[in-house]
mmCIF file of C-alpha atoms in Angstrom:
data_model
loop_
_atom_site.group_PDB
_atom_site.id
_atom_site.type_symbol
_atom_site.label_atom_id
_atom_site.label_comp_id
_atom_site.label_asym_id
_atom_site.label_seq_id
_atom_site.Cartn_x
_atom_site.Cartn_y
_atom_site.Cartn_z
ATOM 1 C CA UNK A 21 -95.755 -31.660 -104.599
ATOM 2 C CA UNK A 22 -96.343 -30.907 -100.961
ATOM 3 C CA UNK A 23 -93.884 -29.068 -98.641
ATOM 4 C CA UNK A 24 -93.007 -32.307 -96.911
ATOM 5 C CA UNK A 25 -92.383 -34.057 -100.246
ATOM 6 C CA UNK A 26 -89.895 -31.310 -101.084
ATOM 7 C CA UNK A 27 -88.289 -31.646 -97.693
ATOM 8 C CA UNK A 28 -88.118 -35.442 -98.036
ATOM 9 C CA UNK A 29 -86.474 -35.248 -101.481
ATOM 10 C CA UNK A 30 -83.764 -32.932 -100.147
ATOM 11 C CA UNK A 31 -83.346 -34.953 -96.952
ATOM 12 C CA UNK A 32 -82.865 -38.201 -98.894
ATOM 13 C CA UNK A 33 -80.187 -36.589 -101.064
ATOM 14 C CA UNK A 34 -78.410 -35.301 -97.917
ATOM 15 C CA UNK A 35 -78.684 -38.698 -96.232
ATOM 16 C CA UNK A 36 -77.324 -40.474 -99.290
ATOM 17 C CA UNK A 37 -74.327 -38.094 -99.254
ATOM 18 C CA UNK A 38 -73.628 -39.416 -95.753
ATOM 19 C CA UNK A 39 -73.929 -43.072 -96.715
ATOM 20 C CA UNK A 40 -77.535 -43.669 -95.681
ATOM 21 C CA UNK A 41 -79.310 -45.132 -98.723
ATOM 22 C CA UNK A 42 -82.933 -45.069 -99.827
ATOM 23 C CA UNK A 43 -84.079 -48.157 -98.016
ATOM 24 C CA UNK A 44 -82.113 -47.421 -94.879
ATOM 25 C CA UNK A 45 -83.644 -43.968 -94.791
ATOM 26 C CA UNK A 46 -87.231 -45.184 -95.145
ATOM 27 C CA UNK A 47 -87.905 -45.661 -91.370
ATOM 28 C CA UNK A 48 -86.377 -42.249 -90.658
ATOM 29 C CA UNK A 49 -88.489 -40.506 -93.270
ATOM 30 C CA UNK A 50 -91.635 -42.307 -92.034
ATOM 31 C CA UNK A 51 -91.013 -41.141 -88.472
ATOM 32 C CA UNK A 52 -90.350 -37.658 -89.720
ATOM 33 C CA UNK A 53 -93.626 -37.693 -91.682
ATOM 34 C CA UNK A 54 -95.614 -38.816 -88.626
ATOM 35 C CA UNK A 55 -94.069 -36.101 -86.450
ATOM 36 C CA UNK A 56 -94.632 -33.488 -89.136
ATOM 37 C CA UNK A 57 -98.328 -34.393 -89.394
ATOM 38 C CA UNK A 58 -98.806 -34.494 -85.612
ATOM 39 C CA UNK A 59 -97.068 -31.110 -85.125
ATOM 40 C CA UNK A 60 -99.045 -29.370 -87.877
ATOM 41 C CA UNK A 61 -95.956 -27.243 -88.531
ATOM 42 C CA UNK A 62 -93.976 -26.609 -91.644
ATOM 43 C CA UNK A 63 -91.380 -29.437 -92.054
ATOM 44 C CA UNK A 64 -88.502 -26.940 -92.089
ATOM 45 C CA UNK A 65 -89.725 -25.694 -88.681
ATOM 46 C CA UNK A 66 -90.707 -29.048 -87.143
ATOM 47 C CA UNK A 67 -87.737 -31.062 -88.431
ATOM 48 C CA UNK A 68 -85.104 -28.510 -89.327
ATOM 49 C CA UNK A 69 -83.391 -28.174 -92.672
ATOM 50 C CA UNK A 70 -82.651 -31.402 -94.611
ATOM 51 C CA UNK A 71 -78.833 -30.905 -94.297
ATOM 52 C CA UNK A 72 -79.111 -30.363 -90.571
ATOM 53 C CA UNK A 73 -81.423 -33.352 -90.196
ATOM 54 C CA UNK A 74 -79.046 -35.625 -92.131
ATOM 55 C CA UNK A 75 -75.996 -34.395 -90.185
ATOM 56 C CA UNK A 76 -77.712 -35.067 -86.862
ATOM 57 C CA UNK A 77 -78.690 -38.578 -87.956
ATOM 58 C CA UNK A 78 -75.192 -39.376 -89.223
ATOM 59 C CA UNK A 79 -73.726 -38.097 -85.944
ATOM 60 C CA UNK A 80 -75.329 -41.068 -84.178
ATOM 61 C CA UNK A 81 -72.851 -43.334 -85.997
ATOM 62 C CA UNK A 82 -69.441 -41.620 -85.903
ATOM 63 C CA UNK A 83 -67.514 -44.759 -86.762
ATOM 64 C CA UNK A 84 -69.789 -45.520 -89.671
ATOM 65 C CA UNK A 85 -69.300 -42.037 -91.194
ATOM 66 C CA UNK A 86 -65.573 -42.295 -90.562
ATOM 67 C CA UNK A 87 -65.192 -45.276 -92.833
ATOM 68 C CA UNK A 88 -67.076 -43.622 -95.684
ATOM 69 C CA UNK A 89 -65.487 -41.055 -98.083
ATOM 70 C CA UNK A 90 -66.706 -37.553 -98.855
ATOM 71 C CA UNK A 91 -69.402 -39.021 -101.150
ATOM 72 C CA UNK A 92 -70.752 -41.279 -98.419
ATOM 73 C CA UNK A 93 -69.413 -44.413 -100.059
ATOM 74 C CA UNK A 94 -67.261 -47.322 -99.161
ATOM 75 C CA UNK A 95 -65.083 -49.400 -101.589
ATOM 76 C CA UNK A 96 -67.844 -51.929 -101.808
ATOM 77 C CA UNK A 97 -70.298 -49.283 -102.903
ATOM 78 C CA UNK A 98 -68.117 -48.328 -105.844
ATOM 79 C CA UNK A 99 -67.739 -51.861 -107.070
ATOM 80 C CA UNK A 100 -71.492 -52.469 -106.515
ATOM 81 C CA UNK A 101 -72.219 -49.409 -108.707
ATOM 82 C CA UNK A 102 -69.992 -50.790 -111.434
ATOM 83 C CA UNK A 103 -71.644 -54.232 -111.236
ATOM 84 C CA UNK A 104 -75.050 -52.519 -111.413
ATOM 85 C CA UNK A 105 -74.003 -50.675 -114.652
ATOM 86 C CA UNK A 106 -73.031 -54.057 -116.156
ATOM 87 C CA UNK A 107 -76.375 -55.579 -115.086
ATOM 88 C CA UNK A 108 -78.187 -52.646 -116.715
ATOM 89 C CA UNK A 109 -76.249 -53.223 -119.945
ATOM 90 C CA UNK A 110 -77.486 -56.845 -119.796
ATOM 91 C CA UNK A 111 -81.099 -55.753 -119.370
ATOM 92 C CA UNK A 112 -80.826 -53.422 -122.330
ATOM 93 C CA UNK A 113 -78.669 -55.759 -124.408
ATOM 94 C CA UNK A 114 -81.050 -58.727 -124.195
ATOM 95 C CA UNK A 115 -83.954 -57.177 -126.262
ATOM 96 C CA UNK A 116 -81.555 -55.234 -128.500
ATOM 97 C CA UNK A 117 -79.637 -58.460 -129.213
ATOM 98 C CA UNK A 118 -82.907 -60.248 -130.051
ATOM 99 C CA UNK A 119 -83.870 -57.486 -132.415
ATOM 100 C CA UNK A 120 -80.493 -57.535 -134.086
ATOM 101 C CA UNK A 121 -80.386 -61.344 -134.445
ATOM 102 C CA UNK A 122 -84.051 -61.625 -135.314
ATOM 103 C CA UNK A 123 -84.497 -64.543 -132.857
ATOM 104 C CA UNK A 124 -84.611 -65.393 -129.154
ATOM 105 C CA UNK A 125 -80.969 -66.379 -129.186
ATOM 106 C CA UNK A 126 -77.892 -64.212 -129.642
ATOM 107 C CA UNK A 127 -75.038 -65.731 -131.649
ATOM 108 C CA UNK A 128 -71.747 -65.826 -129.824
ATOM 109 C CA UNK A 129 -68.467 -65.352 -131.633
ATOM 110 C CA UNK A 130 -64.962 -65.566 -130.303
ATOM 111 C CA UNK A 131 -64.407 -61.870 -130.954
ATOM 112 C CA UNK A 132 -67.687 -60.919 -129.210
ATOM 113 C CA UNK A 133 -67.132 -63.152 -126.141
ATOM 114 C CA UNK A 134 -63.553 -62.068 -125.529
ATOM 115 C CA UNK A 135 -64.276 -58.376 -126.308
ATOM 116 C CA UNK A 136 -67.383 -58.295 -124.064
ATOM 117 C CA UNK A 137 -65.516 -59.967 -121.194
ATOM 118 C CA UNK A 138 -62.626 -57.535 -121.388
ATOM 119 C CA UNK A 139 -65.021 -54.583 -121.650
ATOM 120 C CA UNK A 140 -66.891 -55.766 -118.549
ATOM 121 C CA UNK A 141 -63.628 -56.066 -116.655
ATOM 122 C CA UNK A 142 -62.694 -52.544 -117.728
ATOM 123 C CA UNK A 143 -65.940 -51.222 -116.130
ATOM 124 C CA UNK A 144 -65.054 -52.949 -112.856
ATOM 125 C CA UNK A 145 -61.486 -51.719 -113.110
ATOM 126 C CA UNK A 146 -62.807 -48.136 -113.502
ATOM 127 C CA UNK A 147 -64.141 -48.431 -109.968
ATOM 128 C CA UNK A 148 -60.684 -49.115 -108.521
ATOM 129 C CA UNK A 149 -59.501 -45.465 -108.353
ATOM 130 C CA UNK A 150 -62.477 -44.284 -106.310
ATOM 131 C CA UNK A 151 -62.639 -47.455 -104.286
ATOM 132 C CA UNK A 152 -58.966 -47.334 -103.430
ATOM 133 C CA UNK A 153 -59.245 -43.740 -102.264
ATOM 134 C CA UNK A 154 -62.260 -44.621 -100.162
ATOM 135 C CA UNK A 155 -60.174 -47.380 -98.551
ATOM 136 C CA UNK A 156 -57.451 -44.862 -97.784
ATOM 137 C CA UNK A 157 -55.070 -46.245 -100.480
ATOM 138 C CA UNK A 158 -54.752 -43.229 -102.854
ATOM 139 C CA UNK A 159 -51.520 -44.467 -104.367
ATOM 140 C CA UNK A 160 -53.409 -47.349 -106.021
ATOM 141 C CA UNK A 161 -55.811 -45.037 -107.843
ATOM 142 C CA UNK A 162 -53.559 -44.265 -110.833
ATOM 143 C CA UNK A 163 -52.940 -47.930 -111.398
ATOM 144 C CA UNK A 164 -56.682 -48.520 -111.583
ATOM 145 C CA UNK A 165 -56.921 -45.891 -114.295
ATOM 146 C CA UNK A 166 -54.106 -47.532 -116.200
ATOM 147 C CA UNK A 167 -55.646 -51.035 -115.880
ATOM 148 C CA UNK A 168 -58.997 -49.787 -117.053
ATOM 149 C CA UNK A 169 -57.428 -48.131 -120.082
ATOM 150 C CA UNK A 170 -55.456 -51.301 -120.971
ATOM 151 C CA UNK A 171 -58.621 -53.423 -120.708
ATOM 152 C CA UNK A 172 -60.578 -50.946 -122.895
ATOM 153 C CA UNK A 173 -57.870 -51.106 -125.609
ATOM 154 C CA UNK A 174 -57.711 -54.909 -125.346
ATOM 155 C CA UNK A 175 -61.452 -55.194 -125.565
ATOM 156 C CA UNK A 176 -61.576 -52.983 -128.695
ATOM 157 C CA UNK A 177 -58.779 -54.980 -130.237
ATOM 158 C CA UNK A 178 -60.567 -58.265 -129.516
ATOM 159 C CA UNK A 179 -63.804 -56.966 -131.067
ATOM 160 C CA UNK A 180 -61.982 -55.988 -134.319
ATOM 161 C CA UNK A 181 -59.122 -58.441 -134.665
ATOM 162 C CA UNK A 182 -60.249 -61.802 -133.347
ATOM 163 C CA UNK A 183 -62.087 -64.276 -135.601
ATOM 164 C CA UNK A 184 -65.838 -63.930 -135.845
ATOM 165 C CA UNK A 185 -66.324 -67.652 -135.860
ATOM 166 C CA UNK A 186 -69.519 -68.628 -134.094
ATOM 167 C CA UNK A 187 -68.857 -70.603 -130.921
ATOM 168 C CA UNK A 188 -72.373 -70.896 -129.531
ATOM 169 C CA UNK A 189 -75.638 -69.120 -128.788
ATOM 170 C CA UNK A 190 -76.924 -67.198 -125.738
ATOM 171 C CA UNK A 191 -80.657 -67.397 -124.969
ATOM 172 C CA UNK A 192 -82.098 -63.899 -124.651
ATOM 173 C CA UNK A 193 -84.328 -64.920 -121.735
ATOM 174 C CA UNK A 194 -81.379 -66.290 -119.815
ATOM 175 C CA UNK A 195 -79.439 -63.070 -120.248
ATOM 176 C CA UNK A 196 -82.504 -61.047 -119.227
ATOM 177 C CA UNK A 197 -83.175 -63.153 -116.131
ATOM 178 C CA UNK A 198 -79.561 -63.064 -114.992
ATOM 179 C CA UNK A 199 -79.287 -59.343 -115.496
ATOM 180 C CA UNK A 200 -82.559 -58.575 -113.674
ATOM 181 C CA UNK A 201 -81.557 -60.870 -110.840
ATOM 182 C CA UNK A 202 -78.211 -59.056 -110.573
ATOM 183 C CA UNK A 203 -80.030 -55.668 -110.468
ATOM 184 C CA UNK A 204 -82.259 -56.921 -107.694
ATOM 185 C CA UNK A 205 -79.354 -58.334 -105.645
ATOM 186 C CA UNK A 206 -77.411 -55.045 -105.969
ATOM 187 C CA UNK A 207 -80.394 -52.860 -104.976
ATOM 188 C CA UNK A 208 -82.289 -54.959 -102.466
ATOM 189 C CA UNK A 209 -82.848 -53.218 -99.130
ATOM 190 C CA UNK A 210 -80.764 -54.062 -96.113
ATOM 191 C CA UNK A 211 -82.710 -56.054 -93.527
ATOM 192 C CA UNK A 212 -83.265 -53.648 -90.642
ATOM 193 C CA UNK A 213 -83.157 -54.683 -87.062
ATOM 194 C CA UNK A 214 -86.163 -54.517 -84.794
ATOM 195 C CA UNK A 215 -84.985 -51.205 -83.394
ATOM 196 C CA UNK A 216 -85.003 -49.608 -86.850
ATOM 197 C CA UNK A 217 -88.544 -50.499 -87.747
ATOM 198 C CA UNK A 218 -90.909 -47.543 -87.787
ATOM 199 C CA UNK A 219 -93.119 -49.097 -85.141
ATOM 200 C CA UNK A 220 -90.325 -49.299 -82.616
ATOM 201 C CA UNK A 221 -88.526 -46.041 -83.454
ATOM 202 C CA UNK A 222 -88.478 -43.292 -80.889
ATOM 203 C CA UNK A 223 -90.579 -40.307 -81.837
ATOM 204 C CA UNK A 224 -88.740 -37.402 -83.395
ATOM 205 C CA UNK A 225 -88.153 -34.486 -81.083
ATOM 206 C CA UNK A 226 -89.693 -31.066 -81.598
ATOM 207 C CA UNK A 227 -86.605 -29.755 -83.410
ATOM 208 C CA UNK A 228 -83.749 -31.179 -85.356
ATOM 209 C CA UNK A 229 -81.145 -29.996 -82.814
ATOM 210 C CA UNK A 230 -82.507 -32.422 -80.284
ATOM 211 C CA UNK A 231 -82.314 -35.329 -82.674
ATOM 212 C CA UNK A 232 -78.889 -36.744 -81.664
ATOM 213 C CA UNK A 233 -80.260 -37.613 -78.201
ATOM 214 C CA UNK A 234 -82.760 -39.981 -79.866
ATOM 215 C CA UNK A 235 -80.828 -40.907 -82.965
ATOM 216 C CA UNK A 236 -79.576 -44.170 -81.541
ATOM 217 C CA UNK A 237 -83.103 -45.334 -80.895
ATOM 218 C CA UNK A 238 -84.202 -44.086 -84.303
ATOM 219 C CA UNK A 239 -81.492 -45.713 -86.273
ATOM 220 C CA UNK A 240 -80.845 -48.685 -84.026
ATOM 221 C CA UNK A 241 -77.446 -49.948 -83.079
ATOM 222 C CA UNK A 242 -77.367 -52.599 -85.721
ATOM 223 C CA UNK A 243 -74.594 -51.976 -88.308
ATOM 224 C CA UNK A 244 -76.790 -53.710 -90.890
ATOM 225 C CA UNK A 245 -78.764 -50.496 -91.276
ATOM 226 C CA UNK A 246 -75.944 -48.742 -93.054
ATOM 227 C CA UNK A 247 -74.386 -51.856 -94.667
ATOM 228 C CA UNK A 248 -71.993 -54.434 -93.272
ATOM 229 C CA UNK A 249 -69.065 -54.060 -95.612
ATOM 230 C CA UNK A 250 -66.533 -53.138 -92.952
ATOM 231 C CA UNK A 251 -64.240 -55.999 -94.043
ATOM 232 C CA UNK A 252 -63.383 -54.124 -97.231
ATOM 233 C CA UNK A 253 -61.950 -51.284 -95.231
ATOM 234 C CA UNK A 254 -59.484 -53.392 -93.328
ATOM 235 C CA UNK A 255 -57.928 -51.388 -90.501
ATOM 236 C CA UNK A 256 -60.566 -48.651 -90.512
ATOM 237 C CA UNK A 257 -63.540 -50.778 -89.547
ATOM 238 C CA UNK A 258 -64.095 -49.328 -86.157
ATOM 239 C CA UNK A 259 -66.927 -50.767 -84.024
ATOM 240 C CA UNK A 260 -70.277 -49.061 -84.447
ATOM 241 C CA UNK A 261 -70.824 -48.921 -80.738
ATOM 242 C CA UNK A 262 -68.273 -46.196 -80.279
ATOM 243 C CA UNK A 263 -69.383 -42.624 -79.769
ATOM 244 C CA UNK A 264 -66.986 -40.062 -81.179
ATOM 245 C CA UNK A 265 -69.286 -37.074 -81.564
ATOM 246 C CA UNK A 266 -66.381 -34.767 -80.773
ATOM 247 C CA UNK A 267 -67.056 -32.090 -83.310
ATOM 248 C CA UNK A 268 -64.642 -30.756 -85.890
ATOM 249 C CA UNK A 269 -61.047 -30.310 -84.964
ATOM 250 C CA UNK A 270 -59.985 -26.670 -84.947
ATOM 251 C CA UNK A 271 -58.102 -25.571 -88.052
ATOM 252 C CA UNK A 272 -54.549 -24.285 -88.051
ATOM 253 C CA UNK A 273 -51.689 -25.390 -85.850
ATOM 254 C CA UNK A 274 -53.902 -26.560 -83.032
ATOM 255 C CA UNK A 275 -55.954 -28.957 -85.199
ATOM 256 C CA UNK A 276 -54.050 -32.088 -84.188
ATOM 257 C CA UNK A 277 -53.999 -31.185 -80.482
ATOM 258 C CA UNK A 278 -57.674 -30.315 -80.469
ATOM 259 C CA UNK A 279 -58.693 -33.578 -82.066
ATOM 260 C CA UNK A 280 -56.299 -35.483 -79.825
ATOM 261 C CA UNK A 281 -57.905 -34.033 -76.710
ATOM 262 C CA UNK A 282 -61.363 -35.000 -78.009
ATOM 263 C CA UNK A 283 -60.264 -38.545 -78.782
ATOM 264 C CA UNK A 284 -58.126 -39.319 -75.697
ATOM 265 C CA UNK A 285 -59.592 -37.359 -72.802
ATOM 266 C CA UNK A 286 -62.925 -38.856 -71.815
ATOM 267 C CA UNK A 287 -63.123 -36.488 -68.831
ATOM 268 C CA UNK A 288 -63.256 -33.347 -71.071
ATOM 269 C CA UNK A 289 -66.857 -32.241 -71.092
ATOM 270 C CA UNK A 290 -69.438 -34.988 -71.623
ATOM 271 C CA UNK A 291 -67.768 -36.702 -74.637
ATOM 272 C CA UNK A 292 -67.049 -40.335 -73.942
ATOM 273 C CA UNK A 293 -63.836 -41.986 -75.110
ATOM 274 C CA UNK A 294 -64.138 -43.641 -78.514
ATOM 275 C CA UNK A 295 -63.518 -47.330 -78.983
ATOM 276 C CA UNK A 296 -60.201 -48.267 -80.592
ATOM 277 C CA UNK A 297 -59.786 -50.025 -83.868
ATOM 278 C CA UNK A 298 -57.759 -53.193 -83.421
ATOM 279 C CA UNK A 299 -56.678 -53.186 -87.130
ATOM 280 C CA UNK A 300 -54.815 -49.889 -87.042
ATOM 281 C CA UNK A 301 -50.973 -50.082 -87.435
ATOM 282 C CA UNK A 302 -49.256 -50.489 -84.104
ATOM 283 C CA UNK A 303 -45.875 -48.981 -85.059
ATOM 284 C CA UNK A 304 -45.809 -45.136 -85.082
ATOM 285 C CA UNK A 305 -44.251 -44.852 -88.553
ATOM 286 C CA UNK A 306 -46.872 -46.931 -90.360
ATOM 287 C CA UNK A 307 -49.619 -45.382 -88.180
ATOM 288 C CA UNK A 308 -48.794 -41.835 -89.291
ATOM 289 C CA UNK A 309 -48.326 -42.909 -92.927
ATOM 290 C CA UNK A 310 -51.761 -44.506 -92.789
ATOM 291 C CA UNK A 311 -53.282 -41.404 -91.280
ATOM 292 C CA UNK A 312 -51.910 -39.241 -94.150
ATOM 293 C CA UNK A 313 -53.212 -41.690 -96.746
ATOM 294 C CA UNK A 314 -56.672 -41.725 -95.233
ATOM 295 C CA UNK A 315 -56.777 -37.931 -95.058
ATOM 296 C CA UNK A 316 -55.803 -37.633 -98.732
ATOM 297 C CA UNK A 317 -57.797 -40.563 -100.175
ATOM 298 C CA UNK A 318 -60.933 -40.830 -98.142
ATOM 299 C CA UNK A 319 -61.478 -37.217 -97.081
ATOM 300 C CA UNK A 320 -59.950 -35.276 -99.974
ATOM 301 C CA UNK A 321 -57.586 -33.228 -97.810
ATOM 302 C CA UNK A 322 -54.894 -31.694 -100.131
ATOM 303 C CA UNK A 323 -51.641 -33.596 -99.803
ATOM 304 C CA UNK A 324 -49.649 -30.597 -98.538
ATOM 305 C CA UNK A 325 -52.198 -29.874 -95.807
ATOM 306 C CA UNK A 326 -52.449 -33.574 -94.896
ATOM 307 C CA UNK A 327 -48.662 -33.617 -94.379
ATOM 308 C CA UNK A 328 -48.964 -30.617 -92.047
ATOM 309 C CA UNK A 329 -51.710 -32.251 -90.030
ATOM 310 C CA UNK A 330 -49.723 -35.444 -89.671
ATOM 311 C CA UNK A 331 -46.659 -33.488 -88.576
ATOM 312 C CA UNK A 332 -48.734 -31.745 -85.957
ATOM 313 C CA UNK A 333 -50.144 -35.044 -84.750
ATOM 314 C CA UNK A 334 -46.652 -36.525 -84.588
ATOM 315 C CA UNK A 335 -45.404 -33.546 -82.562
ATOM 316 C CA UNK A 336 -48.312 -33.904 -80.173
ATOM 317 C CA UNK A 337 -47.588 -37.613 -79.608
ATOM 318 C CA UNK A 338 -43.892 -36.935 -79.115
ATOM 319 C CA UNK A 339 -44.635 -34.188 -76.648
ATOM 320 C CA UNK A 340 -46.971 -36.465 -74.735
ATOM 321 C CA UNK A 341 -44.426 -39.250 -74.748
ATOM 322 C CA UNK A 342 -47.034 -41.793 -75.724
ATOM 323 C CA UNK A 343 -48.054 -43.965 -78.620
ATOM 324 C CA UNK A 344 -50.390 -42.687 -81.416
ATOM 325 C CA UNK A 345 -52.771 -45.589 -80.883
ATOM 326 C CA UNK A 346 -53.050 -44.587 -77.261
ATOM 327 C CA UNK A 347 -53.689 -40.900 -78.079
ATOM 328 C CA UNK A 348 -56.087 -41.643 -80.903
ATOM 329 C CA UNK A 349 -57.813 -45.018 -80.391
ATOM 330 C CA UNK A 350 -59.435 -44.907 -83.841
ATOM 331 C CA UNK A 351 -57.329 -43.710 -86.746
ATOM 332 C CA UNK A 352 -60.327 -43.368 -89.105
ATOM 333 C CA UNK A 353 -62.375 -41.250 -86.635
ATOM 334 C CA UNK A 354 -59.382 -39.068 -85.827
ATOM 335 C CA UNK A 355 -58.792 -38.536 -89.577
ATOM 336 C CA UNK A 356 -62.453 -37.627 -90.015
ATOM 337 C CA UNK A 357 -62.235 -35.112 -87.135
ATOM 338 C CA UNK A 358 -59.177 -33.485 -88.687
ATOM 339 C CA UNK A 359 -60.805 -33.328 -92.156
ATOM 340 C CA UNK A 360 -64.016 -31.750 -90.772
ATOM 341 C CA UNK A 361 -61.911 -28.909 -89.424
ATOM 342 C CA UNK A 362 -60.530 -28.127 -92.878
ATOM 343 C CA UNK A 363 -62.365 -25.395 -94.833
ATOM 344 C CA UNK A 364 -61.166 -26.650 -98.231
ATOM 345 C CA UNK A 365 -61.285 -30.118 -99.669
ATOM 346 C CA UNK A 366 -59.979 -30.925 -103.153
ATOM 347 C CA UNK A 367 -60.377 -34.326 -104.802
ATOM 348 C CA UNK A 368 -58.287 -35.758 -107.627
ATOM 349 C CA UNK A 369 -58.377 -34.246 -111.071
ATOM 350 C CA UNK A 370 -60.142 -37.255 -112.575
ATOM 351 C CA UNK A 371 -63.117 -36.666 -110.289
ATOM 352 C CA UNK A 372 -63.305 -32.972 -111.151
ATOM 353 C CA UNK A 373 -65.631 -31.152 -113.616
ATOM 354 C CA UNK A 374 -62.999 -31.033 -116.446
ATOM 355 C CA UNK A 375 -62.515 -34.790 -116.490
ATOM 356 C CA UNK A 376 -66.298 -35.375 -116.314
ATOM 357 C CA UNK A 377 -66.890 -33.035 -119.211
ATOM 358 C CA UNK A 378 -64.214 -34.704 -121.320
ATOM 359 C CA UNK A 379 -65.488 -38.132 -120.550
ATOM 360 C CA UNK A 380 -69.042 -37.123 -121.395
ATOM 361 C CA UNK A 381 -67.930 -35.707 -124.770
ATOM 362 C CA UNK A 382 -66.012 -38.902 -125.482
ATOM 363 C CA UNK A 383 -68.962 -41.154 -124.726
ATOM 364 C CA UNK A 384 -71.359 -39.046 -126.822
ATOM 365 C CA UNK A 385 -68.920 -38.951 -129.720
ATOM 366 C CA UNK A 386 -68.510 -42.733 -129.551
ATOM 367 C CA UNK A 387 -72.277 -43.232 -129.481
ATOM 368 C CA UNK A 388 -72.702 -40.906 -132.500
ATOM 369 C CA UNK A 389 -70.170 -42.965 -134.477
ATOM 370 C CA UNK A 390 -72.100 -46.119 -133.668
ATOM 371 C CA UNK A 391 -75.437 -44.581 -134.648
ATOM 372 C CA UNK A 392 -74.118 -43.270 -137.962
ATOM 373 C CA UNK A 393 -72.414 -46.565 -138.713
ATOM 374 C CA UNK A 394 -75.582 -48.498 -137.930
ATOM 375 C CA UNK A 395 -77.659 -46.180 -140.141
ATOM 376 C CA UNK A 396 -75.205 -46.678 -143.060
ATOM 377 C CA UNK A 397 -75.497 -50.481 -142.541
ATOM 378 C CA UNK A 398 -79.326 -50.286 -142.651
ATOM 379 C CA UNK A 399 -79.846 -50.964 -138.925
ATOM 380 C CA UNK A 400 -82.461 -48.280 -138.493
ATOM 381 C CA UNK A 401 -83.597 -49.446 -135.090
ATOM 382 C CA UNK A 402 -80.162 -48.431 -133.699
ATOM 383 C CA UNK A 403 -80.453 -45.044 -135.410
ATOM 384 C CA UNK A 404 -83.918 -44.550 -133.878
ATOM 385 C CA UNK A 405 -82.664 -45.398 -130.414
ATOM 386 C CA UNK A 406 -79.833 -42.920 -130.894
ATOM 387 C CA UNK A 407 -82.242 -40.197 -131.862
ATOM 388 C CA UNK A 408 -84.438 -40.933 -128.874
ATOM 389 C CA UNK A 409 -81.371 -40.821 -126.562
ATOM 390 C CA UNK A 410 -80.117 -37.586 -128.158
ATOM 391 C CA UNK A 411 -82.107 -35.091 -126.029
ATOM 392 C CA UNK A 412 -81.126 -36.895 -122.833
ATOM 393 C CA UNK A 413 -77.464 -36.951 -123.785
ATOM 394 C CA UNK A 414 -77.623 -33.264 -124.766
ATOM 395 C CA UNK A 415 -79.115 -32.324 -121.404
ATOM 396 C CA UNK A 416 -76.418 -34.341 -119.636
ATOM 397 C CA UNK A 417 -73.719 -32.624 -121.664
ATOM 398 C CA UNK A 418 -75.149 -29.215 -120.841
ATOM 399 C CA UNK A 419 -75.146 -30.022 -117.110
ATOM 400 C CA UNK A 420 -71.548 -31.155 -117.306
ATOM 401 C CA UNK A 421 -70.606 -27.988 -119.147
ATOM 402 C CA UNK A 422 -72.316 -25.756 -116.592
ATOM 403 C CA UNK A 423 -70.470 -27.594 -113.787
ATOM 404 C CA UNK A 424 -67.198 -27.108 -115.570
ATOM 405 C CA UNK A 425 -67.886 -23.403 -116.405
ATOM 406 C CA UNK A 426 -68.873 -22.731 -112.800
ATOM 407 C CA UNK A 427 -65.708 -24.063 -111.302
ATOM 408 C CA UNK A 428 -63.618 -21.296 -109.714
ATOM 409 C CA UNK A 429 -62.228 -22.747 -106.569
ATOM 410 C CA UNK A 430 -61.855 -26.126 -104.713
ATOM 411 C CA UNK A 431 -65.063 -27.444 -103.169
ATOM 412 C CA UNK A 432 -66.044 -26.062 -99.840
ATOM 413 C CA UNK A 433 -67.055 -28.415 -97.032
#
C-alpha cells in the first residue's frame, strides 16, 4: 500500500465522520491524487493531515455540517442504515431459506410472516433514538428504545405462539432481487453537479490550510453532493449558500457572547453574516428550548452545560434588547459554534462502550443458542455457518471489550 493509499484511507474515514460519504468524496480524492502526483511530495506534506483536510473541506459547507450530528449523520442516514441491514438480511436469507426448504420457494406460515414483520419493524424502531437525537429531539430517544423492545418481544411471541399454518410461498429469486435492489437504492451514489466533477474542480492548493479558499469550487454549491435530506431536519435545514465559518465559540462564560458576535456582526473581521433559517421558532421561549435540545441531542453537549450555554445566550439577547432570531439567524449553526467550543462531549449511555459490549454479548449468545439448537435438530449447514462466523464474532467481541476497558473519561472533541 502506497503512502497516498494510506492517506486516502484515513481521509475517507475523516470525511465520513463529517457527513461526506464514499461517493461524494471521490472527486475530492481524485483531485488530491492528481495534485499529489504533480507535486512529487509526500501526501502529508502536499495535502496536510487527513483530519485537517477533512475539516477544511467540511468548513466550505457550515450549514451542512450544522445539520449533522457528531457522527456526521442526519436522521435519514440512521433510517437508511437500518433499512440496509434489513436488505442484507434478505440477501442472506434467500439462499439460506432455499437450503432449509430444499426448493426455490420458501414456505410462509402465519407465525413466520407476523414474526418477521414485527422483527423488521423493531430494526427500524432501533434507529429512532439516534435519529431523534440527530434531529435535535433527544426526549424522543427513550421512547424509541421502548418501542424497539416491545416489537422484539412481540416478534418473538409471534414466532413461538402463533399457528404454523402455511399461508403461501415466497419465491427465493424474488426475495433476492428485491433485497439486492434495496441494497443498490440505499447505497447508490448521489448525482454530483457539474461543479463537483473532477474535470471541473479547482486544483488543490499547495497546502491544506489554503483549501477553504477553493473548497467551494472543489465541492460545488449543489447540496446534492452531501445529500438532500434537509426536510427530515425541519427547522434546522439552513440554506447551503450561507457561510458561517466563524470558528469555535470561546468556552466559559463568554461562549454565548462570542458566538453571537460571530453570527450577528458581519462587520467583524472578514466573516460574512450567515443566512437565517426560516423554520426556527420565532418566539424566544421555544427558540431557547430548541437550542438546548439541539445542543444535547445533535452535538452531545452534557445537559448541565447545555443549560448554562442557553442561559448565557438568553442573557446576551436580553442585554442587547433584541430577538434571538435576530442575534443568531441560524439556530443550528449557532448551536454548532457553541458545541465546537466545548472541550468535552458525552453522548447517551446507550451509545457508550458499555452498552455496545452488552449488546454484542447478547447477540453472540443468541446466535450460539440458534447454532446449538440447529445442530441438535440435524441442520448441520446452520452449525457450519455458525462455526465459520465464530472467529469474526470473537474478533468483534474483543474489539468491543477493548473499547470498554479503555474508557476512562468522556470523549474529547
